[in-house]
Amino acid sequence: MKKEITVRELADELIARIDRSKDIDCCKDEIKLLAKLAGERLPKEKVLVSWKDA
């Protein structure tokens, strides 16, 4: 099912899914969409991350 939601709703839902399942395989497309939107709309905002080299 496709539906239009806000970036805030998408982010909240992704956080909830990750917290419940500890697995993000279920929502790869949504994570890509959120990353694209954030990159376009918040390009200069800073966020603190725990970065690990592959």
Short mmCIF file of C-alpha atoms in Angstrom, two decimals:
data_model
loop_
_atom_site.label_atom_id
_atom_site.label_comp_id
_atom_site.label_asym_id
_atom_site.label_seq_id
_atom_site.Cartn_x
_atom_site.Cartn_y
_atom_site.Cartn_z
CA MET A 1 0.00 0.00 0.00
CA LYS A 2 1.36 3.41 -0.96
CA LYS A 3 0.41 6.57 0.91
CA GLU A 4 1.79 10.05 1.28
CA ILE A 5 3.15 10.95 4.71
CA THR A 6 5.40 13.66 6.11
CA VAL A 7 9.14 13.24 6.53
CA ARG A 8 8.58 13.44 10.31
CA GLU A 9 6.04 10.57 10.15
CA LEU A 10 8.44 8.52 8.02
CA ALA A 11 11.33 9.11 10.39
CA ASP A 12 9.21 8.26 13.44
CA GLU A 13 7.96 5.05 11.82
CA LEU A 14 11.47 3.97 10.82
CA ILE A 15 12.74 4.56 14.36
CA ALA A 16 9.85 2.55 15.79
CA ARG A 17 10.45 -0.33 13.37
CA ILE A 18 14.14 -0.42 14.17
CA ASP A 19 13.47 -0.33 17.92
CA ARG A 20 10.92 -3.16 17.66
CA SER A 21 12.78 -5.51 15.39
CA LYS A 22 16.42 -4.48 15.63
CA ASP A 23 16.47 -5.19 11.88
CA ILE A 24 16.12 -2.70 9.06
CA ASP A 25 15.90 -5.12 6.13
CA CYS A 26 12.14 -4.59 6.12
CA CYS A 27 12.34 -0.93 5.13
CA LYS A 28 15.34 -0.36 2.86
CA ASP A 29 13.29 1.61 0.33
CA GLU A 30 11.93 3.87 3.06
CA ILE A 31 15.41 4.51 4.45
CA LYS A 32 16.65 5.44 0.98
CA LEU A 33 13.68 7.79 0.54
CA LEU A 34 14.30 9.45 3.90
CA ALA A 35 18.00 9.85 3.11
CA LYS A 36 17.20 11.41 -0.27
CA LEU A 37 14.68 13.84 1.24
CA ALA A 38 17.02 14.78 4.08
CA GLY A 39 19.88 15.36 1.65
CA GLU A 40 17.75 17.61 -0.52
CA ARG A 41 15.95 19.56 2.20
CA LEU A 42 18.48 19.64 5.04
CA PRO A 43 21.83 19.62 3.21
CA LYS A 44 23.74 21.73 5.75
CA GLU A 45 22.28 20.37 9.00
CA LYS A 46 24.77 18.51 11.20
CA VAL A 47 24.17 15.20 12.99
CA LEU A 48 26.41 13.22 15.35
CA VAL A 49 26.92 9.62 14.21
CA SER A 50 28.90 6.56 15.21
CA TRP A 51 30.77 5.95 11.95
CA LYS A 52 32.25 2.53 11.24
CA ASP A 53 34.47 1.76 8.26
CA ALA A 54 33.27 -1.12 6.12
#
